[in-house]
PDB file of C-alpha atoms in Angstrom:
ATOM      1  CA  MET A  25     -11.470  27.415 -40.775  1.00 44.00           C
ATOM      2  CA  MET A  26     -10.566  24.965 -37.967  1.00 43.00           C
ATOM      3  CA  GLU A  27     -10.172  26.380 -34.495  1.00 46.00           C
ATOM      4  CA  ALA A  28      -6.682  26.016 -33.016  1.00 46.00           C
ATOM      5  CA  PRO A  29      -6.471  23.728 -30.001  1.00 48.00           C
ATOM      6  CA  SER A  30      -6.375  25.373 -26.590  1.00 49.00           C
ATOM      7  CA  ALA A  31      -2.925  26.053 -25.179  1.00 45.00           C
ATOM      8  CA  THR A  32      -3.874  24.131 -22.044  1.00 51.00           C
ATOM      9  CA  ALA A  33      -5.280  21.107 -23.869  1.00 60.00           C
ATOM     10  CA  VAL A  34      -2.602  18.408 -23.645  1.00 61.00           C
ATOM     11  CA  LEU A  35      -3.008  14.933 -25.087  1.00 87.00           C
ATOM     12  CA  HIS A  36      -2.758  12.235 -22.427  1.00 91.00           C
ATOM     13  CA  PRO A  37      -4.009   8.667 -21.755  1.00 92.00           C
ATOM     14  CA  TYR A  38      -6.025   9.488 -18.628  1.00 93.00           C
ATOM     15  CA  TRP A  39      -9.716   9.563 -17.747  1.00 92.00           C
ATOM     16  CA  PRO A  40     -11.907  11.507 -17.947  1.00 91.00           C
ATOM     17  CA  ARG A  41     -10.734  12.263 -21.467  1.00 90.00           C
ATOM     18  CA  ASP A  42     -11.295  16.017 -21.080  1.00 89.00           C
ATOM     19  CA  LEU A  43      -8.987  16.164 -18.041  1.00 90.00           C
ATOM     20  CA  LEU A  44      -6.573  19.106 -18.293  1.00 91.00           C
ATOM     21  CA  ILE A  45      -2.961  18.368 -17.308  1.00 91.00           C
ATOM     22  CA  PRO A  46      -1.020  21.356 -18.676  1.00 84.00           C
ATOM     23  CA  ASN A  47       2.506  20.188 -17.758  1.00 89.00           C
ATOM     24  CA  TYR A  48       2.083  16.550 -18.779  1.00 93.00           C
ATOM     25  CA  ILE A  49       4.984  14.802 -20.518  1.00 93.00           C
ATOM     26  CA  ALA A  50       4.452  11.254 -21.764  1.00 93.00           C
ATOM     27  CA  ASN A  51       6.578   8.470 -20.288  1.00 92.00           C
ATOM     28  CA  ASP A  52       9.629   7.355 -22.233  1.00 92.00           C
ATOM     29  CA  ARG A  53       9.823   4.049 -20.345  1.00 92.00           C
ATOM     30  CA  ALA A  54       7.738   1.010 -21.258  1.00 92.00           C
ATOM     31  CA  MET A  55       5.015  -0.310 -18.986  1.00 93.00           C
ATOM     32  CA  SER A  56       6.872  -3.647 -18.797  1.00 93.00           C
ATOM     33  CA  GLU A  57      10.039  -1.940 -17.521  1.00 94.00           C
ATOM     34  CA  ILE A  58       8.131  -0.100 -14.805  1.00 94.00           C
ATOM     35  CA  LEU A  59       6.190  -3.161 -13.652  1.00 94.00           C
ATOM     36  CA  LEU A  60       9.329  -5.294 -13.739  1.00 95.00           C
ATOM     37  CA  PHE A  61      11.017  -2.866 -11.343  1.00 94.00           C
ATOM     38  CA  LEU A  62       8.054  -2.803  -8.960  1.00 94.00           C
ATOM     39  CA  PHE A  63       7.578  -6.560  -8.769  1.00 94.00           C
ATOM     40  CA  SER A  64      11.266  -7.503  -8.831  1.00 95.00           C
ATOM     41  CA  VAL A  65      12.199  -5.168  -5.950  1.00 94.00           C
ATOM     42  CA  SER A  66       9.121  -6.316  -4.011  1.00 94.00           C
ATOM     43  CA  GLY A  67      10.210  -9.883  -4.703  1.00 94.00           C
ATOM     44  CA  VAL A  68      13.699  -9.185  -3.340  1.00 95.00           C
ATOM     45  CA  PHE A  69      12.233  -7.792  -0.109  1.00 94.00           C
ATOM     46  CA  LEU A  70       9.949 -10.819   0.162  1.00 94.00           C
ATOM     47  CA  LEU A  71      12.759 -13.309  -0.489  1.00 94.00           C
ATOM     48  CA  LEU A  72      15.224 -11.699   1.938  1.00 94.00           C
ATOM     49  CA  THR A  73      12.601 -11.542   4.667  1.00 93.00           C
ATOM     50  CA  TRP A  74      11.604 -15.147   4.041  1.00 93.00           C
ATOM     51  CA  VAL A  75      15.253 -16.194   4.490  1.00 92.00           C
ATOM     52  CA  LEU A  76      15.640 -14.092   7.650  1.00 89.00           C
ATOM     53  CA  THR A  77      12.500 -15.516   9.254  1.00 89.00           C
ATOM     54  CA  GLY A  78      13.669 -19.067   8.534  1.00 87.00           C
ATOM     55  CA  ARG A  79      16.985 -18.780  10.353  1.00 76.00           C
ATOM     56  CA  THR A  80      17.625 -20.884  13.430  1.00 53.00           C
ATOM     57  CA  GLY A  81      17.169 -19.198  16.770  1.00 54.00           C
ATOM     58  CA  ALA A  82      14.262 -17.145  18.077  1.00 48.00           C
ATOM     59  CA  THR A  83      12.871 -16.481  14.618  1.00 48.00           C
ATOM     60  CA  GLY A  84      13.129 -20.156  13.702  1.00 54.00           C
ATOM     61  CA  ARG A  85       9.961 -20.774  15.695  1.00 69.00           C
ATOM     62  CA  LEU A  86       7.892 -18.791  13.214  1.00 82.00           C
ATOM     63  CA  GLY A  87       5.490 -20.922  11.204  1.00 88.00           C
ATOM     64  CA  THR A  88       4.767 -20.531   7.497  1.00 90.00           C
ATOM     65  CA  TRP A  89       1.783 -18.230   8.029  1.00 93.00           C
ATOM     66  CA  ARG A  90       3.736 -15.973  10.383  1.00 93.00           C
ATOM     67  CA  ARG A  91       6.714 -15.831   8.029  1.00 94.00           C
ATOM     68  CA  LEU A  92       4.432 -14.807   5.164  1.00 95.00           C
ATOM     69  CA  ALA A  93       2.901 -12.094   7.357  1.00 96.00           C
ATOM     70  CA  VAL A  94       6.357 -10.691   8.134  1.00 96.00           C
ATOM     71  CA  CYS A  95       7.222 -10.803   4.422  1.00 96.00           C
ATOM     72  CA  TRP A  96       4.059  -8.794   3.766  1.00 97.00           C
ATOM     73  CA  PHE A  97       5.179  -6.089   6.186  1.00 97.00           C
ATOM     74  CA  ALA A  98       8.612  -5.946   4.527  1.00 96.00           C
ATOM     75  CA  VAL A  99       7.035  -5.416   1.103  1.00 96.00           C
ATOM     76  CA  CYS A 100       4.644  -2.852   2.600  1.00 97.00           C
ATOM     77  CA  GLY A 101       7.599  -0.982   4.073  1.00 96.00           C
ATOM     78  CA  PHE A 102       9.139  -0.687   0.606  1.00 96.00           C
ATOM     79  CA  ILE A 103       5.924   0.266  -1.202  1.00 96.00           C
ATOM     80  CA  HIS A 104       4.684   2.686   1.459  1.00 97.00           C
ATOM     81  CA  GLY A 105       8.030   4.240   2.313  1.00 96.00           C
ATOM     82  CA  VAL A 106       9.636   4.457  -1.141  1.00 96.00           C
ATOM     83  CA  ILE A 107       6.939   4.345  -3.830  1.00 96.00           C
ATOM     84  CA  GLU A 108       4.218   6.207  -1.950  1.00 97.00           C
ATOM     85  CA  GLY A 109       6.808   8.324  -0.166  1.00 96.00           C
ATOM     86  CA  TRP A 110       7.926   9.635  -3.561  1.00 97.00           C
ATOM     87  CA  PHE A 111       4.350  10.588  -4.417  1.00 97.00           C
ATOM     88  CA  SER A 112       3.870  12.375  -1.083  1.00 96.00           C
ATOM     89  CA  LEU A 113       6.942  14.517  -1.760  1.00 96.00           C
ATOM     90  CA  TYR A 114       6.681  15.176  -5.508  1.00 96.00           C
ATOM     91  CA  TYR A 115       2.970  14.886  -6.336  1.00 95.00           C
ATOM     92  CA  ASP A 116       2.924  18.434  -7.707  1.00 94.00           C
ATOM     93  CA  ILE A 117       5.617  17.831 -10.356  1.00 95.00           C
ATOM     94  CA  ILE A 118       4.921  14.198 -11.324  1.00 96.00           C
ATOM     95  CA  PRO A 119       2.963  14.976 -14.565  1.00 95.00           C
ATOM     96  CA  GLY A 120       5.955  16.725 -16.134  1.00 93.00           C
ATOM     97  CA  ASP A 121       8.764  14.828 -14.411  1.00 94.00           C
ATOM     98  CA  GLN A 122      10.669  11.978 -16.079  1.00 95.00           C
ATOM     99  CA  SER A 123      12.294  10.481 -12.975  1.00 94.00           C
ATOM    100  CA  PHE A 124      11.725   6.736 -12.806  1.00 95.00           C
ATOM    101  CA  LEU A 125       9.345   6.823  -9.835  1.00 96.00           C
ATOM    102  CA  SER A 126       7.415   9.725 -11.353  1.00 96.00           C
ATOM    103  CA  GLN A 127       6.988   7.656 -14.514  1.00 96.00           C
ATOM    104  CA  LEU A 128       5.808   4.766 -12.346  1.00 97.00           C
ATOM    105  CA  TRP A 129       3.091   7.001 -10.919  1.00 97.00           C
ATOM    106  CA  LYS A 130       2.143   8.291 -14.381  1.00 96.00           C
ATOM    107  CA  GLU A 131       1.775   4.689 -15.508  1.00 96.00           C
ATOM    108  CA  TYR A 132      -0.353   3.777 -12.488  1.00 96.00           C
ATOM    109  CA  SER A 133      -2.473   6.897 -13.041  1.00 96.00           C
ATOM    110  CA  LYS A 134      -3.883   5.231 -16.151  1.00 96.00           C
ATOM    111  CA  GLY A 135      -5.898   3.240 -13.631  1.00 96.00           C
ATOM    112  CA  ASP A 136      -6.611   6.205 -11.361  1.00 96.00           C
ATOM    113  CA  SER A 137      -5.971   9.696 -12.715  1.00 96.00           C
ATOM    114  CA  ARG A 138      -6.398  11.238  -9.277  1.00 96.00           C
ATOM    115  CA  TYR A 139      -2.670  10.688  -8.846  1.00 96.00           C
ATOM    116  CA  VAL A 140      -1.688  12.733 -11.860  1.00 95.00           C
ATOM    117  CA  ILE A 141      -3.854  15.699 -10.869  1.00 94.00           C
ATOM    118  CA  ALA A 142      -2.780  15.709  -7.185  1.00 92.00           C
ATOM    119  CA  ASP A 143      -6.299  15.069  -5.898  1.00 93.00           C
ATOM    120  CA  ASN A 144      -6.574  16.312  -2.289  1.00 95.00           C
ATOM    121  CA  PHE A 145      -7.778  13.024  -0.817  1.00 95.00           C
ATOM    122  CA  THR A 146      -5.105  11.028  -2.629  1.00 96.00           C
ATOM    123  CA  VAL A 147      -2.295  13.335  -1.518  1.00 97.00           C
ATOM    124  CA  CYS A 148      -3.435  13.281   2.131  1.00 96.00           C
ATOM    125  CA  MET A 149      -4.048   9.535   2.198  1.00 96.00           C
ATOM    126  CA  GLU A 150      -0.729   8.661   0.554  1.00 96.00           C
ATOM    127  CA  THR A 151       1.196  11.056   2.813  1.00 96.00           C
ATOM    128  CA  VAL A 152      -0.198   9.417   5.948  1.00 96.00           C
ATOM    129  CA  THR A 153       0.472   5.971   4.463  1.00 96.00           C
ATOM    130  CA  ALA A 154       4.051   6.824   3.504  1.00 96.00           C
ATOM    131  CA  TRP A 155       5.150   8.487   6.721  1.00 97.00           C
ATOM    132  CA  LEU A 156       3.266   6.313   9.200  1.00 96.00           C
ATOM    133  CA  TRP A 157       2.639   2.850   7.786  1.00 97.00           C
ATOM    134  CA  GLY A 158       5.952   2.737   5.901  1.00 96.00           C
ATOM    135  CA  PRO A 159       8.222   3.078   8.967  1.00 97.00           C
ATOM    136  CA  PHE A 160       5.745   1.133  11.107  1.00 98.00           C
ATOM    137  CA  SER A 161       5.878  -1.783   8.634  1.00 97.00           C
ATOM    138  CA  PHE A 162       9.665  -2.028   8.918  1.00 97.00           C
ATOM    139  CA  TRP A 163       9.284  -1.722  12.690  1.00 97.00           C
ATOM    140  CA  ALA A 164       6.874  -4.667  12.615  1.00 97.00           C
ATOM    141  CA  VAL A 165       9.430  -6.749  10.692  1.00 96.00           C
ATOM    142  CA  PHE A 166      12.030  -5.961  13.358  1.00 95.00           C
ATOM    143  CA  ALA A 167       9.533  -6.718  16.148  1.00 95.00           C
ATOM    144  CA  PHE A 168       8.712 -10.167  14.785  1.00 94.00           C
ATOM    145  CA  LEU A 169      12.334 -11.017  14.021  1.00 92.00           C
ATOM    146  CA  THR A 170      13.342 -10.145  17.590  1.00 92.00           C
ATOM    147  CA  ASN A 171      10.186 -11.532  19.233  1.00 91.00           C
ATOM    148  CA  LYS A 172       9.142  -8.232  20.801  1.00 93.00           C
ATOM    149  CA  PRO A 173       6.058  -8.414  23.072  1.00 93.00           C
ATOM    150  CA  TYR A 174       4.392  -5.514  21.233  1.00 95.00           C
ATOM    151  CA  ARG A 175       4.597  -7.143  17.780  1.00 96.00           C
ATOM    152  CA  PHE A 176       0.901  -7.952  17.505  1.00 96.00           C
ATOM    153  CA  VAL A 177      -0.039  -4.460  18.688  1.00 96.00           C
ATOM    154  CA  LEU A 178       1.958  -3.106  15.743  1.00 97.00           C
ATOM    155  CA  GLN A 179       0.308  -5.622  13.417  1.00 97.00           C
ATOM    156  CA  LEU A 180      -3.124  -4.473  14.554  1.00 97.00           C
ATOM    157  CA  ILE A 181      -2.360  -0.748  14.263  1.00 97.00           C
ATOM    158  CA  ILE A 182      -0.776  -1.002  10.799  1.00 98.00           C
ATOM    159  CA  SER A 183      -3.473  -3.281   9.427  1.00 98.00           C
ATOM    160  CA  LEU A 184      -6.291  -1.084  10.731  1.00 97.00           C
ATOM    161  CA  GLY A 185      -4.656   1.956   9.110  1.00 97.00           C
ATOM    162  CA  GLN A 186      -4.182   0.144   5.804  1.00 97.00           C
ATOM    163  CA  LEU A 187      -7.734  -1.187   5.780  1.00 97.00           C
ATOM    164  CA  TYR A 188      -9.216   2.223   6.590  1.00 96.00           C
ATOM    165  CA  GLY A 189      -7.193   3.925   3.857  1.00 96.00           C
ATOM    166  CA  ALA A 190      -8.080   1.308   1.248  1.00 97.00           C
ATOM    167  CA  VAL A 191     -11.804   1.435   2.053  1.00 97.00           C
ATOM    168  CA  LEU A 192     -11.800   5.246   1.733  1.00 97.00           C
ATOM    169  CA  TYR A 193      -9.778   4.960  -1.473  1.00 97.00           C
ATOM    170  CA  PHE A 194     -12.385   2.752  -3.143  1.00 97.00           C
ATOM    171  CA  PHE A 195     -15.390   4.493  -1.612  1.00 96.00           C
ATOM    172  CA  THR A 196     -14.371   8.006  -2.704  1.00 96.00           C
ATOM    173  CA  GLU A 197     -13.859   6.773  -6.274  1.00 96.00           C
ATOM    174  CA  HIS A 198     -17.195   4.956  -6.155  1.00 96.00           C
ATOM    175  CA  ARG A 199     -18.815   8.235  -5.120  1.00 95.00           C
ATOM    176  CA  ASP A 200     -17.178   9.843  -8.163  1.00 94.00           C
ATOM    177  CA  GLY A 201     -18.707   7.214 -10.429  1.00 94.00           C
ATOM    178  CA  TYR A 202     -15.343   5.619 -11.302  1.00 95.00           C
ATOM    179  CA  ALA A 203     -14.628   8.641 -13.462  1.00 94.00           C
ATOM    180  CA  HIS A 204     -10.836   8.459 -13.137  1.00 96.00           C
ATOM    181  CA  SER A 205     -10.262   5.197 -14.981  1.00 93.00           C
ATOM    182  CA  GLU A 206     -11.432   3.416 -18.093  1.00 94.00           C
ATOM    183  CA  LEU A 207     -14.130   1.344 -16.426  1.00 93.00           C
ATOM    184  CA  GLY A 208     -13.739  -2.352 -17.194  1.00 93.00           C
ATOM    185  CA  HIS A 209     -10.298  -2.112 -18.829  1.00 95.00           C
ATOM    186  CA  PRO A 210      -8.499  -5.424 -18.044  1.00 96.00           C
ATOM    187  CA  VAL A 211      -5.168  -3.808 -17.123  1.00 95.00           C
ATOM    188  CA  TYR A 212      -5.854  -0.242 -16.040  1.00 96.00           C
ATOM    189  CA  PHE A 213      -9.111  -0.815 -14.172  1.00 96.00           C
ATOM    190  CA  TRP A 214      -9.079  -4.443 -13.027  1.00 96.00           C
ATOM    191  CA  PHE A 215      -5.348  -4.895 -12.453  1.00 96.00           C
ATOM    192  CA  TYR A 216      -4.065  -1.415 -11.510  1.00 96.00           C
ATOM    193  CA  PHE A 217      -7.090   0.015  -9.741  1.00 96.00           C
ATOM    194  CA  VAL A 218      -8.872  -3.039  -8.337  1.00 96.00           C
ATOM    195  CA  PHE A 219      -6.375  -5.877  -7.821  1.00 96.00           C
ATOM    196  CA  MET A 220      -3.354  -3.836  -6.720  1.00 95.00           C
ATOM    197  CA  ASN A 221      -5.464  -2.079  -4.072  1.00 96.00           C
ATOM    198  CA  VAL A 222      -7.867  -4.775  -2.911  1.00 97.00           C
ATOM    199  CA  LEU A 223      -4.812  -6.576  -1.498  1.00 96.00           C
ATOM    200  CA  TRP A 224      -4.764  -3.824   1.166  1.00 96.00           C
ATOM    201  CA  ILE A 225      -8.278  -4.822   2.175  1.00 97.00           C
ATOM    202  CA  VAL A 226      -8.063  -8.615   2.146  1.00 97.00           C
ATOM    203  CA  ILE A 227      -4.637  -9.099   3.762  1.00 97.00           C
ATOM    204  CA  PRO A 228      -4.991  -6.424   6.493  1.00 98.00           C
ATOM    205  CA  LEU A 229      -8.415  -7.832   7.366  1.00 98.00           C
ATOM    206  CA  LEU A 230      -6.876 -11.277   7.884  1.00 97.00           C
ATOM    207  CA  LEU A 231      -4.058  -9.771   9.945  1.00 98.00           C
ATOM    208  CA  ILE A 232      -6.520  -7.800  12.075  1.00 98.00           C
ATOM    209  CA  LEU A 233      -8.381 -11.010  12.910  1.00 97.00           C
ATOM    210  CA  ASP A 234      -5.078 -12.740  13.642  1.00 96.00           C
ATOM    211  CA  ALA A 235      -3.888  -9.921  15.930  1.00 96.00           C
ATOM    212  CA  TRP A 236      -7.289  -9.882  17.656  1.00 96.00           C
ATOM    213  CA  ARG A 237      -6.946 -13.602  18.420  1.00 94.00           C
ATOM    214  CA  GLN A 238      -3.333 -13.306  19.588  1.00 93.00           C
ATOM    215  CA  LEU A 239      -4.013 -10.333  21.864  1.00 93.00           C
ATOM    216  CA  SER A 240      -7.205 -11.890  23.219  1.00 94.00           C
ATOM    217  CA  ASP A 241      -5.344 -15.108  24.065  1.00 89.00           C
ATOM    218  CA  ALA A 242      -2.604 -13.114  25.786  1.00 88.00           C
ATOM    219  CA  GLN A 243      -5.139 -11.142  27.817  1.00 87.00           C
ATOM    220  CA  ALA A 244      -7.011 -14.324  28.732  1.00 89.00           C
ATOM    221  CA  HIS A 245      -3.741 -15.872  29.920  1.00 79.00           C
ATOM    222  CA  THR A 246      -2.985 -12.770  32.024  1.00 80.00           C
ATOM    223  CA  ASP A 247      -6.477 -12.815  33.523  1.00 78.00           C
ATOM    224  CA  ASN A 248      -6.184 -16.528  34.395  1.00 80.00           C
ATOM    225  CA  THR A 249      -2.781 -15.971  35.987  1.00 74.00           C
ATOM    226  CA  LYS A 250      -4.143 -13.139  38.132  1.00 71.00           C
ATOM    227  CA  SER A 251      -7.152 -15.252  39.081  1.00 67.00           C
ATOM    228  CA  HIS A 252      -4.946 -18.152  40.228  1.00 67.00           C
ATOM    229  CA  LYS A 253      -2.736 -15.810  42.261  1.00 68.00           C
ATOM    230  CA  SER A 254      -5.723 -14.214  43.997  1.00 65.00           C
ATOM    231  CA  LYS A 255      -7.110 -17.653  44.934  1.00 67.00           C
ATOM    232  CA  ARG A 256      -3.830 -18.596  46.587  1.00 68.00           C
ATOM    233  CA  LYS A 257      -3.952 -15.536  48.896  1.00 61.00           C
TER     234      LYS A 257
END
């Protein structure tokens, strides 16, 4: 006589395969619909910011590289503030919730199941990201559009925070032996887990180096100005 399945054993697509998610309800939206939303809204933020940074006036002096950097912060503001903000608020009900953003997180969790089990590190890291780097990213967009003197300070702070979070994100999963994804899967591992997160290592690193150069040049200019003034006395 076959043994009846455990009441807590719920079928799901996540790894490890014996992971227990008692309240899990499968998505009723297709992966294509969810990804289309994510990339189309991100594209709108990128396009609008690109147009804004190309207007005549103070922002018209921004070069292509600087405009792309501002577009990056606009997209980060959306992803951190809205997408990750949702997770920081509703992480405990996402497995059984059918709201669109909850389904987005259940889809992404196929690449990292820590999100569907409210892993402590993931909750803490995403909460800091949502409530600090989200607003700060929009602040950086404003700072560059209005040519604020502190704009590169913001760029440095945000990028350092993003880089630190991304490194911890990968390193903690490495320490777990990549147990929360189907290792080597072309979509769930390489696209969801690796590609969509390594962007927050590569781009912030470039922006850190850029901010370092900009702030160093500004300090060198200040030092030279002070030196010339002292020589005149």
